[in-house]
Coordinates of C-alpha atoms in Angstrom, one line a residue:
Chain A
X1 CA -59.9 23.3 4.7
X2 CA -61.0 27.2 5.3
X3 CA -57.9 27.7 6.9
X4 CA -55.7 27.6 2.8
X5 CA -57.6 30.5 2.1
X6 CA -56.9 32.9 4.5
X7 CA -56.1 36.2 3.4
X8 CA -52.9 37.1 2.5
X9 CA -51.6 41.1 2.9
X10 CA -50.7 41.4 -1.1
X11 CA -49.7 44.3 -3.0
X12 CA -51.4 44.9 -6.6
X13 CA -50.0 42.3 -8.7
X14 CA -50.3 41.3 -12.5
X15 CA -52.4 38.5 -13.0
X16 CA -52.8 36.9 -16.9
X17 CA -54.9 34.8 -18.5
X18 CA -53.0 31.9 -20.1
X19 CA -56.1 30.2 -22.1
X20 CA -54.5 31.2 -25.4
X21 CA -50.9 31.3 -26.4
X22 CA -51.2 34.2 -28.6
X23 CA -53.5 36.1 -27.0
X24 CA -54.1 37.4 -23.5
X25 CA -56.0 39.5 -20.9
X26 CA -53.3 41.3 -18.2
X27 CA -55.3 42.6 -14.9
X28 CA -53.4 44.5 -12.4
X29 CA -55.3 43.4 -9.1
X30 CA -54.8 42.3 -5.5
X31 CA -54.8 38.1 -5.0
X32 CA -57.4 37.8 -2.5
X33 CA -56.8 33.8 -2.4
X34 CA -53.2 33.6 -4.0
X35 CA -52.9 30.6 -6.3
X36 CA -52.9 27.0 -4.7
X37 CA -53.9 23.8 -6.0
X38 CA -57.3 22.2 -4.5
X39 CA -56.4 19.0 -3.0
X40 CA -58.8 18.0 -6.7
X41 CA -56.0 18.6 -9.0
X42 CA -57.7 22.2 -9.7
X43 CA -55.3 25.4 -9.8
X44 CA -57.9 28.3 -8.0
X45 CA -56.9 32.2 -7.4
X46 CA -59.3 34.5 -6.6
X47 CA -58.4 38.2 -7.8
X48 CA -59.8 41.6 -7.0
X49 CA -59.7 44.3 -9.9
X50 CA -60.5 48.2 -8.9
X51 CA -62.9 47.9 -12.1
X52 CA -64.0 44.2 -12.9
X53 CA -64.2 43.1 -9.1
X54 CA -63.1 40.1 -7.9
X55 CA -62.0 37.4 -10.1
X56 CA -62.7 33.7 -9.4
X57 CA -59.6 31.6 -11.8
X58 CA -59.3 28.3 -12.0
X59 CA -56.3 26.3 -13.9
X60 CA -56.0 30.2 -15.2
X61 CA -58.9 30.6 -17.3
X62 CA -61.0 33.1 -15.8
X63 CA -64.4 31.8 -14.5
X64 CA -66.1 34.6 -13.7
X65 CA -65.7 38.7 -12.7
X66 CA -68.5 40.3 -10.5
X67 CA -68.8 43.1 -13.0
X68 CA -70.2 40.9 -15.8
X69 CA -70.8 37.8 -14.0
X70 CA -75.0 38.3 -14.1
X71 CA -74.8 38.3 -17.9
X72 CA -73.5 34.2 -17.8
X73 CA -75.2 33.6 -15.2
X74 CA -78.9 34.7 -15.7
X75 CA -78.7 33.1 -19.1
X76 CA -77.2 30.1 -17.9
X77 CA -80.4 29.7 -15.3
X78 CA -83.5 31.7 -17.3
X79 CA -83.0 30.4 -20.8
X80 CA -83.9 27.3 -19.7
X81 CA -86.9 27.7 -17.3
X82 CA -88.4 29.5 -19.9
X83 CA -87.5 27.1 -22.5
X84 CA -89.5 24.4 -20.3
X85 CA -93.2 24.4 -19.8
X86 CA -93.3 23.0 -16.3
X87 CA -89.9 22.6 -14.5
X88 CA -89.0 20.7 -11.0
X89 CA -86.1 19.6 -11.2
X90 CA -82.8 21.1 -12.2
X91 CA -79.2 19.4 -12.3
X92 CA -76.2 21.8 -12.4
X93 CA -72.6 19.9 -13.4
X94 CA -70.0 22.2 -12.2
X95 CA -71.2 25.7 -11.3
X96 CA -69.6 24.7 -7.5
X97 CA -69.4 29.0 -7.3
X98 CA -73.6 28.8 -6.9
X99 CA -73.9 31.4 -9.8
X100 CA -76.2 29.6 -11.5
X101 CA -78.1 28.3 -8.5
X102 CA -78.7 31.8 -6.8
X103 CA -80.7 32.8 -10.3
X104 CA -82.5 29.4 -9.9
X105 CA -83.9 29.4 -6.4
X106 CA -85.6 32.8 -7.5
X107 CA -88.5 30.2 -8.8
X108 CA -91.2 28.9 -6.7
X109 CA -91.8 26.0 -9.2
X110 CA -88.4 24.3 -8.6
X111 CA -88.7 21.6 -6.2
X112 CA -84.8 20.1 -6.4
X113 CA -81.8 22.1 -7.6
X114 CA -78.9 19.5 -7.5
X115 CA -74.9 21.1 -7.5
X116 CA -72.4 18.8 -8.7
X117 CA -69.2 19.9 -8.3
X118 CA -66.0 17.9 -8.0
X119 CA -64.1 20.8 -6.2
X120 CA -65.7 22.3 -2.8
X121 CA -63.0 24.7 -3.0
X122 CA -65.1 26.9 -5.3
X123 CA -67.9 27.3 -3.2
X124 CA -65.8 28.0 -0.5
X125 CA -63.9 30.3 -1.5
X126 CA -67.1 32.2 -3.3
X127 CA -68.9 31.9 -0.1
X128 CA -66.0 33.4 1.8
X129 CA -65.2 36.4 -0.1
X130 CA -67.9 37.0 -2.5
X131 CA -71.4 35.3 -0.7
X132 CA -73.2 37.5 -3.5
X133 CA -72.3 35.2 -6.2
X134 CA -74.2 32.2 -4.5
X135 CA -77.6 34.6 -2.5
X136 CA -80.0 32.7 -1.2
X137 CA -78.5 29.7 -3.2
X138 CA -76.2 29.4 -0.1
X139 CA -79.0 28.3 2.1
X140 CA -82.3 27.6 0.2
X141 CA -83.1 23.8 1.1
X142 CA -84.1 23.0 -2.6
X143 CA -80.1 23.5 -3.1
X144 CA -78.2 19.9 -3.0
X145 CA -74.4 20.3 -2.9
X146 CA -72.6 17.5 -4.3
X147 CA -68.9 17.6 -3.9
X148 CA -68.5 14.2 -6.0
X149 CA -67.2 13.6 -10.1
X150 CA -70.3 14.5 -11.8
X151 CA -69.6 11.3 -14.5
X152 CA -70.3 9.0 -11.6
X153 CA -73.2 10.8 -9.8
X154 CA -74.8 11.5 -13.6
X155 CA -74.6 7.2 -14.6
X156 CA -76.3 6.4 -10.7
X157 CA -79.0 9.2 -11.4
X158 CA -82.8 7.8 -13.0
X159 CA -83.1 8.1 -15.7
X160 CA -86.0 11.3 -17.2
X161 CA -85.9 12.8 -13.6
X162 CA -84.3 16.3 -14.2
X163 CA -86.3 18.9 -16.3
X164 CA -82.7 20.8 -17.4
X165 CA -79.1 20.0 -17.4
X166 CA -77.0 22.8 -16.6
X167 CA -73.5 22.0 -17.8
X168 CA -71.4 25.1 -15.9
X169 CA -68.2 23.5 -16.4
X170 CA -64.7 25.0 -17.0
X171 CA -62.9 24.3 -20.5
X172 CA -62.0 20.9 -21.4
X173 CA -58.8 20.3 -18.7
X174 CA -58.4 18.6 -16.3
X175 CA -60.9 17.1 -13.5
X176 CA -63.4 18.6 -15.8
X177 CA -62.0 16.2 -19.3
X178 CA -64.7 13.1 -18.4
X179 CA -67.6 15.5 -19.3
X180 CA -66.8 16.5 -23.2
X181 CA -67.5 13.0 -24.1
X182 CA -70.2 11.1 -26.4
X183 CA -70.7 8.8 -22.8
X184 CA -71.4 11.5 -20.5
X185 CA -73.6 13.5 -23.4
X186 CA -75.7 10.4 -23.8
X187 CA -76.2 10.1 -20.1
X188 CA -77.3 13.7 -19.6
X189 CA -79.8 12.9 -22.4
X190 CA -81.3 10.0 -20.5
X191 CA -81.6 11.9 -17.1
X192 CA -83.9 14.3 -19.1
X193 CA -87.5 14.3 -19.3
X194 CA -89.5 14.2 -22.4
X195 CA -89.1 18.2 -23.2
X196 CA -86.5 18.9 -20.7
X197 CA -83.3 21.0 -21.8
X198 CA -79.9 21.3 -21.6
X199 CA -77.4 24.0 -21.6
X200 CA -73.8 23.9 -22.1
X201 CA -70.7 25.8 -22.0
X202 CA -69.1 25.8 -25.9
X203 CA -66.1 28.3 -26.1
X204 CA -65.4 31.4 -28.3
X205 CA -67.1 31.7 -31.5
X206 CA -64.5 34.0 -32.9
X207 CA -61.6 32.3 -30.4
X208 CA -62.8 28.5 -30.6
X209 CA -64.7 28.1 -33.6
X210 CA -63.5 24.2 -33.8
X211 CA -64.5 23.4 -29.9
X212 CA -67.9 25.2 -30.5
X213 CA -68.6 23.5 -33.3
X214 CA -67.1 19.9 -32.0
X215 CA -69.6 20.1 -29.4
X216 CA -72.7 21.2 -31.4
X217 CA -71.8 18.0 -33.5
X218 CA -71.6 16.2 -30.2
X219 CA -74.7 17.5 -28.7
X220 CA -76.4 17.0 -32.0
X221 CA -75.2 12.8 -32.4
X222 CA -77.7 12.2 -29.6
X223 CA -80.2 15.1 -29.2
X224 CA -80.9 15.7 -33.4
X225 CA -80.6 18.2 -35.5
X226 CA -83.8 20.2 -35.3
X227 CA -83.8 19.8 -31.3
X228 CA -80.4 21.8 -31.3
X229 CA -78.9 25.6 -31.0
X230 CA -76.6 27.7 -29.8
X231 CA -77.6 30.8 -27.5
X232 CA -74.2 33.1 -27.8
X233 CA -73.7 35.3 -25.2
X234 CA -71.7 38.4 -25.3
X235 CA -69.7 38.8 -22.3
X236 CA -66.1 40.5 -20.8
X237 CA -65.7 37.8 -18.9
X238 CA -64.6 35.8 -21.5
X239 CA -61.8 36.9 -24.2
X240 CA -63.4 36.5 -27.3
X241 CA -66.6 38.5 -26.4
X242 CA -69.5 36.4 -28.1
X243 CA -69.5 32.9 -26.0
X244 CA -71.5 29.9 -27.9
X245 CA -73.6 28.0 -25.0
X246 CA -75.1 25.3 -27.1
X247 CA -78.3 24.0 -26.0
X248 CA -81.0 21.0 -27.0
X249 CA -84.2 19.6 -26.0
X250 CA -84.9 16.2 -25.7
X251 CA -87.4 14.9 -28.1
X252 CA -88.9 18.7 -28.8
X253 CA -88.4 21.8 -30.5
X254 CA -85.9 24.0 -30.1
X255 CA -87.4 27.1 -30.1
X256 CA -86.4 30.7 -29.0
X257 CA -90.0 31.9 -27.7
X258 CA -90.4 31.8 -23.8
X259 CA -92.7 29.1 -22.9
X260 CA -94.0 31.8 -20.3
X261 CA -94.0 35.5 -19.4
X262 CA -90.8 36.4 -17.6
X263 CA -92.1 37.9 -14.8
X264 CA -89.9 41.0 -13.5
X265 CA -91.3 41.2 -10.3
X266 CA -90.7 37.7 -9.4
X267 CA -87.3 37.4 -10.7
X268 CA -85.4 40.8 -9.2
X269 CA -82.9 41.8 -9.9
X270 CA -81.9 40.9 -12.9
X271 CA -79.0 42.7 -14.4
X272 CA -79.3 41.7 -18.1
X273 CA -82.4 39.2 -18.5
X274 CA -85.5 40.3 -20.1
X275 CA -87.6 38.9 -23.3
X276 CA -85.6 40.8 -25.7
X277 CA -82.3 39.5 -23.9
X278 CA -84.2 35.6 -24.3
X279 CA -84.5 35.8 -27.8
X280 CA -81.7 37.9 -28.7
X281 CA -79.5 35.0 -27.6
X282 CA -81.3 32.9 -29.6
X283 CA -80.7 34.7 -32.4
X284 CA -78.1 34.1 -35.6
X285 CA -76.5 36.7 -36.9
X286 CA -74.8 36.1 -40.7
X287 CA -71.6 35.5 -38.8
X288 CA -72.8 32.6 -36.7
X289 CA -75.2 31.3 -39.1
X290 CA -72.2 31.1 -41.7
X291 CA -70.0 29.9 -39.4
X292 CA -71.7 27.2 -37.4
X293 CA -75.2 26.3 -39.2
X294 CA -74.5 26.2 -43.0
Chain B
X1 CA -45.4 59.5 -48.3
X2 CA -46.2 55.3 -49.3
X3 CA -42.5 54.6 -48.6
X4 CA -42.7 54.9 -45.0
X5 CA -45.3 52.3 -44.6
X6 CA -42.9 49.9 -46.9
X7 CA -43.0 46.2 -45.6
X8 CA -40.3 45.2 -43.3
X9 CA -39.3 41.8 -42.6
X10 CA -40.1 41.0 -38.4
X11 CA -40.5 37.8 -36.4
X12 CA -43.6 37.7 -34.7
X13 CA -44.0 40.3 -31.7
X14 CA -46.1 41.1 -28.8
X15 CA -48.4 44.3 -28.8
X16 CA -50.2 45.2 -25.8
X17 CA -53.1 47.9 -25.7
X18 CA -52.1 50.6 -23.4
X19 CA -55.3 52.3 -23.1
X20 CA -56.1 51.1 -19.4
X21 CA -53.1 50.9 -17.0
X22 CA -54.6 48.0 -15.3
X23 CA -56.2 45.8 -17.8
X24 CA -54.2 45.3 -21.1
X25 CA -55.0 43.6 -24.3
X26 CA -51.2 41.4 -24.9
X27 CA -51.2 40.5 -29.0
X28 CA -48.5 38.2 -30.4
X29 CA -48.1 39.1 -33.9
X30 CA -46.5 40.1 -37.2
X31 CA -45.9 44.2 -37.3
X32 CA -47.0 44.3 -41.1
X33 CA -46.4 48.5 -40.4
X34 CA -44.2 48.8 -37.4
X35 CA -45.4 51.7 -35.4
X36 CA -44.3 55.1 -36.6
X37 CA -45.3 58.3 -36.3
X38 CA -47.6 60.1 -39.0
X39 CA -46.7 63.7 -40.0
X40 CA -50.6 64.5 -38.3
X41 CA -48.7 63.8 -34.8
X42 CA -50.8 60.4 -34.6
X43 CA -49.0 56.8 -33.8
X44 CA -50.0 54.4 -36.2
X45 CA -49.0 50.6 -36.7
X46 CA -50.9 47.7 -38.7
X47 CA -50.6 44.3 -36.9
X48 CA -51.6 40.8 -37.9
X49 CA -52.8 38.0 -36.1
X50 CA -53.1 34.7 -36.5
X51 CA -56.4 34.5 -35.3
X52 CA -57.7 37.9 -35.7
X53 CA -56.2 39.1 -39.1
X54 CA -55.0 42.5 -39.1
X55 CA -55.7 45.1 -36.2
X56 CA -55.1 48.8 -36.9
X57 CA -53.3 50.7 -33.8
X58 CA -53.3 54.2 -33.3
X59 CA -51.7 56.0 -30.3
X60 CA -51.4 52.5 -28.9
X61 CA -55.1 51.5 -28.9
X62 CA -56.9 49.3 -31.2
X63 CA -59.3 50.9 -33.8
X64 CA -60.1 47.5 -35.9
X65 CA -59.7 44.0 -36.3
X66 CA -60.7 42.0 -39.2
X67 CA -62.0 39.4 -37.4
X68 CA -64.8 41.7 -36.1
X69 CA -64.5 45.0 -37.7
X70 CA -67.9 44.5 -39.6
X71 CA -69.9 44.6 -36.2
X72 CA -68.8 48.1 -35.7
X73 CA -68.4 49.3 -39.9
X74 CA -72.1 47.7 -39.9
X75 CA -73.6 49.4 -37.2
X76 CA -72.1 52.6 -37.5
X77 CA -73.4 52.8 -41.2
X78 CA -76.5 50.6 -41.3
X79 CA -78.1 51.8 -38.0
X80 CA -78.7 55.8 -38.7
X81 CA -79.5 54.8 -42.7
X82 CA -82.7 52.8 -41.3
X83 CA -83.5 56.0 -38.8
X84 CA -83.7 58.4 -41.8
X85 CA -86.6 58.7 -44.0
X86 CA -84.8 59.4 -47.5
X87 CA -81.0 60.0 -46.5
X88 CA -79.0 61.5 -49.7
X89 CA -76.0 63.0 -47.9
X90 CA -74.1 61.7 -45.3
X91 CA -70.8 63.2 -43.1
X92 CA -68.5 60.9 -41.5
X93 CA -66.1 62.5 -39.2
X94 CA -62.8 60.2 -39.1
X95 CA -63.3 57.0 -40.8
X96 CA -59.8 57.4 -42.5
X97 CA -59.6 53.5 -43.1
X98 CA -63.1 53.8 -45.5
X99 CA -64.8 51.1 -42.8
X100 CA -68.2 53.1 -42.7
X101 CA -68.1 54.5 -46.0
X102 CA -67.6 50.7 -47.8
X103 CA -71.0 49.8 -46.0
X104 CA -72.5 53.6 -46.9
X105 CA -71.8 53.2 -50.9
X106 CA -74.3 50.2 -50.9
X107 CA -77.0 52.4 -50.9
X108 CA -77.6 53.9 -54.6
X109 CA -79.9 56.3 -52.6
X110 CA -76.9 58.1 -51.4
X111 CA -75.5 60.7 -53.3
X112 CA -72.4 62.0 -51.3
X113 CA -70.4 60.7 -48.4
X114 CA -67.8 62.9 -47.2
X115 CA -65.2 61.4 -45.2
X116 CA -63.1 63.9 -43.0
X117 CA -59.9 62.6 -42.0
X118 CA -57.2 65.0 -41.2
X119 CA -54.6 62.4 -41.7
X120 CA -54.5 60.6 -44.9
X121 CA -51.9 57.7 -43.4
X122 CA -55.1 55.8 -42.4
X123 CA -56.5 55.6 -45.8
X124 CA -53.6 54.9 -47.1
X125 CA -52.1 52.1 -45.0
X126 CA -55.4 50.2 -45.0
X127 CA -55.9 50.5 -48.8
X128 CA -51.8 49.2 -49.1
X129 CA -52.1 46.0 -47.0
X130 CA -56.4 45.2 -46.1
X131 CA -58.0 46.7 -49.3
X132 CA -61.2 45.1 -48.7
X133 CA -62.2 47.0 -45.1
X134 CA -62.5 49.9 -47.5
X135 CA -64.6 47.8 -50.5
X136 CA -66.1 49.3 -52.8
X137 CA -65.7 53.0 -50.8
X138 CA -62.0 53.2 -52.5
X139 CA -63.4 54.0 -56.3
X140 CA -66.7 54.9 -55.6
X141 CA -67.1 58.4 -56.9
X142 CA -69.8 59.8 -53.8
X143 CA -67.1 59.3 -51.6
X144 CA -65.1 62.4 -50.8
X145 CA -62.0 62.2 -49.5
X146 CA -61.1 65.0 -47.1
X147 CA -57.7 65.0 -45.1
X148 CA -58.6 68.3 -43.2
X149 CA -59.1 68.9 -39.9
X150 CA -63.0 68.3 -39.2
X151 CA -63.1 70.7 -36.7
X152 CA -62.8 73.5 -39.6
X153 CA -64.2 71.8 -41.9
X154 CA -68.0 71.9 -40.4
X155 CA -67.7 75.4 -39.4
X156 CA -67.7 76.1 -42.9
X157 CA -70.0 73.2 -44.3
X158 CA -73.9 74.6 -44.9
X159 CA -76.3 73.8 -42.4
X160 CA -78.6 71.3 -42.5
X161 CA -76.5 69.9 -45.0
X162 CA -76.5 66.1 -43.8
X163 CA -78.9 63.7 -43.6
X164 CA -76.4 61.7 -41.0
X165 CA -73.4 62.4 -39.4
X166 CA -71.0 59.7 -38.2
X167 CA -68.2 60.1 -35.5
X168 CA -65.8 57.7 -36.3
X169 CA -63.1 59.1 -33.8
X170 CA -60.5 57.7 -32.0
X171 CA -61.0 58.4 -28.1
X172 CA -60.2 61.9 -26.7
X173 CA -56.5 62.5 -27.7
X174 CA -54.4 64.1 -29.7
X175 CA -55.8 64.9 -32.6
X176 CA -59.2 64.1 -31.8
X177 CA -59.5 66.5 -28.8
X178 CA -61.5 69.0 -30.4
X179 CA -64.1 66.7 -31.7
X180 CA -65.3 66.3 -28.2
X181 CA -66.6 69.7 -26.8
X182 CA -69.4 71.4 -26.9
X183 CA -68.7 73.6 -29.9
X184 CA -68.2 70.8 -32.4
X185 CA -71.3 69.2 -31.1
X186 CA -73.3 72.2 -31.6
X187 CA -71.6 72.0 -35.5
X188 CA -72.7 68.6 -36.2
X189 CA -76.4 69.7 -34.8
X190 CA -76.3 72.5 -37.1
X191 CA -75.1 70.5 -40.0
X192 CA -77.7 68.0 -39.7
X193 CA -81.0 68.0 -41.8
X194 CA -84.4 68.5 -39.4
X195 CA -84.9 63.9 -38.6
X196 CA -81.3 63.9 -39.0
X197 CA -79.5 61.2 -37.2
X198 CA -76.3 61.3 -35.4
X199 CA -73.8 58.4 -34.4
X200 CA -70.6 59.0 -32.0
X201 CA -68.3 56.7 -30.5
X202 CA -68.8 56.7 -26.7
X203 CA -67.1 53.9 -24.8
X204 CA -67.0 50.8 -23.1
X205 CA -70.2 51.1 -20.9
X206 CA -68.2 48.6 -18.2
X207 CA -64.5 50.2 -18.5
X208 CA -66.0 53.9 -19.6
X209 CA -68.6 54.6 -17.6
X210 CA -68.0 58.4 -16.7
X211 CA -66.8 58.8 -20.5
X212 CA -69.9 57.2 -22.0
X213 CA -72.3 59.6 -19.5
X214 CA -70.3 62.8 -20.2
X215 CA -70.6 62.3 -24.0
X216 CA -74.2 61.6 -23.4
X217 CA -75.2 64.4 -21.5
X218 CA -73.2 66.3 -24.2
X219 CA -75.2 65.3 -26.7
X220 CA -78.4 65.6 -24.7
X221 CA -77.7 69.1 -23.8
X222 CA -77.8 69.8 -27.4
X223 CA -80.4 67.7 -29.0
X224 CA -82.9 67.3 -25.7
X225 CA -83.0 64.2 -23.8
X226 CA -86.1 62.8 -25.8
X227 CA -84.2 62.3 -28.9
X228 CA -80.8 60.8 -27.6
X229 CA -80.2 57.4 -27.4
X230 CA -77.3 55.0 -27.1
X231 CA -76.4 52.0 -29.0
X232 CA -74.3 49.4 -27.0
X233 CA -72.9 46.9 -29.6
X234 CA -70.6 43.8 -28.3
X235 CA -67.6 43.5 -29.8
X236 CA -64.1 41.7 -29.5
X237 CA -62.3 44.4 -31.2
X238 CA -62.6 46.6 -27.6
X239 CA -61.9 45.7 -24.4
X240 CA -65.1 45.8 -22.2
X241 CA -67.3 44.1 -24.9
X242 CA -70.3 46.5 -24.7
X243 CA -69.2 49.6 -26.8
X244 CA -71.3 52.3 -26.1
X245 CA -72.5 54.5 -29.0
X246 CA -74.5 57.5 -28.7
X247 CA -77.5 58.2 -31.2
X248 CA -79.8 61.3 -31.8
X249 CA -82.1 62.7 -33.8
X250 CA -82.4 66.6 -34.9
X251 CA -86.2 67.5 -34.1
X252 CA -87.3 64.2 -34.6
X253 CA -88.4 61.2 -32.2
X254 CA -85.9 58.5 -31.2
X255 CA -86.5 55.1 -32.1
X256 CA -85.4 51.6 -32.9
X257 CA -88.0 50.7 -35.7
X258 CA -86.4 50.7 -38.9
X259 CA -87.6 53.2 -41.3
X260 CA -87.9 50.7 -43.7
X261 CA -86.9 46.9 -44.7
X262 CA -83.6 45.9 -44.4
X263 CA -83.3 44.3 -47.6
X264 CA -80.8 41.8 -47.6
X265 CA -80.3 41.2 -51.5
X266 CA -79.3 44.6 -51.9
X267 CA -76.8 45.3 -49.2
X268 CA -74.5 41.7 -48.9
X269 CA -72.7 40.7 -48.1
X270 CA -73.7 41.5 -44.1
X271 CA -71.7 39.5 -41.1
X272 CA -73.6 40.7 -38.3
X273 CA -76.5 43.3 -39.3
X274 CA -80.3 42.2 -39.6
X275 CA -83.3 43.8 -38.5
X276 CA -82.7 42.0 -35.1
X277 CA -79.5 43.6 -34.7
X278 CA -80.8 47.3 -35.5
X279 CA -83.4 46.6 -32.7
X280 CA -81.3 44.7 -29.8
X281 CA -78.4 47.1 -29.8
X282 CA -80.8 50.2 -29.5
X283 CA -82.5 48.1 -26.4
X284 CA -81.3 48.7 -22.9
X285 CA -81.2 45.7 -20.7
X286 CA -81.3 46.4 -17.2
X287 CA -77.6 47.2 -16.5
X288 CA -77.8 49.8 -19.0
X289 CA -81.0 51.4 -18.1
X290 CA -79.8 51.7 -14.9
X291 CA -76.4 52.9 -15.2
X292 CA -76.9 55.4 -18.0
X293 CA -80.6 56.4 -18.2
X294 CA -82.2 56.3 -14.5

C-alpha cells in the first residue's frame, strides 16, 4: 500500500477546509500526500504549511497540524491518567495517527494500549512523513494496532477490562458514523472498569454548540449526570478555537483534581500539560456554563 | 459624517482576512457597512455572520466578533483592574468601538477613562448598528471621548497620571505605526502611576512569534524584565488562537493574584472572566515559557 503515497514534486497550492459552509480556513502549502481516497472510504491529504507544519486531512476536516498538535494530544492522553487512580489498560477508538499513544507510552503503569483504527492509512502516512507524531508509540510493545471497525472489536471486548476509553475519532462522517450512537456509547461504558474514564471528541463550542451538547446528553443517558463534563480545549487546529472533549467516569465522580502528581520529569516533553493546564480544562467559564450546563 | 455608513441592501458575500498571505480567514456574510475608507486613512467595514454576529474589519483584518469579543473586552479591562491596588484613572489607547471602556464603567471606583481614538468612525459605526459592545460606556459621563492622535495626546498628558493604560491598537499599520516605538512606550511609562499596570496587544504567539518578542523586549527595555509579563488569551476572533498580550507593572512586582475579589454581583454580566481566568491566562504552559521567556 506504501507505494499511493509516494511523494509527489508539488508546487505551493491552496488547500481549504470545507467543515463549514460559511466559514473556512485557506492554507497555502505544499501536498505532501495529494488527496486519495483509502481503499476505507476515507478522503486523506497530508499538507505542509511554512508556519503550521504539516497537515494530516481526512474527508477535509483538518485532523491535526504539528504546530498545535501537542495541545490535543497531551490532553487527550494525561487528563485521563490523572483522572484514574491506578490505570492498565487503555483503549484508543480512532487516533490511527499514534498522537495519542506516543503521550501514553510515556507511563510505566500501562500495561496494554489498544489502537483501533479502521483506516491503516493514517498511521502510515504519519509514520512516513511525520514519525514524531506517533515517538516511541511506533514501536513500544504495550502498543496494539488494530486496523478493524472499532463497533465490532468494542462489542467482542470483556466487558470492565479497559481503565479509559479514548474516543480520537474524526467528526460524525463517514466510516466514523457507527460510533456517535446510544449502542456504541453503552458499550464503551461496559468495557470500563468501576472508576475508569472516558474522553471524547465533541466539536466547537462556539462552531457546534448543538453536536457538543447532543453528545453531553448522549454521554450523560448512560454515564449520569454528576459523573459527566466537558474539558474544552483551546486549540488552532480546530476553527472555532475552544474544542468541547466531553468526558465521564463510570460509576464515580467527575472531578477536575489530579488523582496524582504530574510528574515533569517522567512525562518530558510536554508542550502544554501541567496541573494548571489539568484543571484549567476542567474549568467553566460563564460562557460554557451558560451554554451547556444550565 | 453618519451618512456614509448608511445601510445598503447586499446579498450575502465572502470576506477573507488578508493579514497572512498564506493562511486566510474566508467569511460568508452580509456587509452591514461595505468597506470604505474613513477620512483617518483607515479601511473600515462591519460584517455579519450567521454564526458569529457582527465582525468589525479594519484595513482588512478582524478587530471583533460578537460571538467572542468579551474574551478579549474582558480581559483587556478586568485583568490590569485586579493588578492595581485602588485604580481611579485609567487611559485606553484605541478602543474606538467603546469594547474596554463598557467593561471599565462597571467599576464605581473609577473616576475617568479616557479613550484616544484618532478616528471617530469606529465609535460611531459600532454605536449605529452593535450598540451593546459599547454598553453602558456610550452615556457614562467618566468616559472621555478623544478622536486625537494618541501619539500627541500623551506627550502632553501629566505624568503619572494613570493608574492603567490599555493598548487597544490595531497591528503596526497605518495609523497605528507610531504607537509602536520606543518613544510612545517610554510615554505610557511616564504616564503611569508608580504599581501602574500596562496592557498592549502583542500577537498571535503561533503566527506572531517575532512580533510578540520584539513588543516584549520593548516593553522590557523600559519597565525591566521583573515586571513584564504576557497574557496569552485563546480566542476565535484571531487566527492563531493564543493572542499574546504584554503586561507590566511601573515599579511594582508582576503577578497573577488578584488584588482583590472578583466580585461577580457587581460586575455582570461576565462571559468568560473569573478569578480562574485572571490566573490561567497570566500562566505560561510550557510552549510559552519556552518560546518567549527562556
Amino acid at each position: 500500500m506504501m507505494n499511493t503515497f509516494r511523494l509527489r514534486k508539488s508546487r505551493k497550492k491552496k488547500f481549504r477546509e470545507s467543515l463549514y459552509t460559511d466559514i473556512s480556513l485557506g492554507l497555502t502549502c505544499e501536498a505532501i500526500v495529494p488527496e486519495f481516497r483509502t481503499p476505507f472510504g476515507q478522503k486523506l491529504a497530508l499538507y505542509r504549511h511554512d508556519k503550521l507544519g504539516h497537515i494530516l486531512v481526512l474527508d477535509g476536516n483538518i485532523q491535526w497540524m504539528e504546530k498545535d498538535e501537542a495541545i490535543y494530544h497531551e490532553t487527550m492522553a494525561h487528563w485521563p491518567m490523572h483522572s484514574v487512580a491506578e490505570p492498565q489498560r487503555v483503549l484508543i477508538v480512532g487516533g490511527g495517527d499514534l498522537g495519542v499513544a506516543r503521550e501514553l507510552v510515556k507511563y510505566p503503569m500501562l500495561e496494554e494500549i489498544d489502537v483501533v483504527d479502521i483506516d491503516p492509512c493514517v498511521r502510515e502516512v504519519t509514520l512516513m512523513y511525520v514519525p514524531h507524531i506517533a515517538g516511541h508509540a511506533a514501536t513500544d510493545p504495550r502498543v496494539n494496532k488494530y486496523d478493524v471497525d472499532a463497533a465490532r472489536f468494542i462489542k467482542e471486548a470483556v466487558s470492565s477490562h479497559y481503565d479509559i476509553v479514548v474516543l480520537d475519532t474524526t467528526d460524525e462522517v463517514n466510516v466514523a458514523t457507527p460510533l456517535f450512537g446510544e449502542k456504541f456509547q453503552s458499550e464503551v461504558y461496559r468495557v470500563l472498569t468501576k472508576g475508569g474514564v472516558m474522553v471524547r471528541v465533541a466539536g466547537s463550542v462556539f462552531l457546534q454548540e448543538d453536536e457538543v451538547k447532543k453528545t453531553l446528553e448522549l454521554v450523560r443517558s448512560i454515564f449520569s449526570r454528576i459523573s459527566t463534563g466537558m474539558l474544552t480545549l483551546p486549540t488552532m487546529m480546530y476553527l472555532g478555537c475552544f474544542f468541547g472533549i466531553v468526558v465521564a467516569v463510570k460509576e464515580g465522580i467527575w472531578s477536575s483534581i489530579p488523582t496524582r502528581r504530574i510528574s515533569v520529569s517522567g512525562l518530558l516533553p510536554l508542550s502544554w500539560y501541567d496541573a494548571r493546564w489539568h484543571a484549567f480544562v476542567a474549568e467553566r467559564p460563564p460562557y460554557i456554563q451558560k451554554t451547556f450546563f444550565s
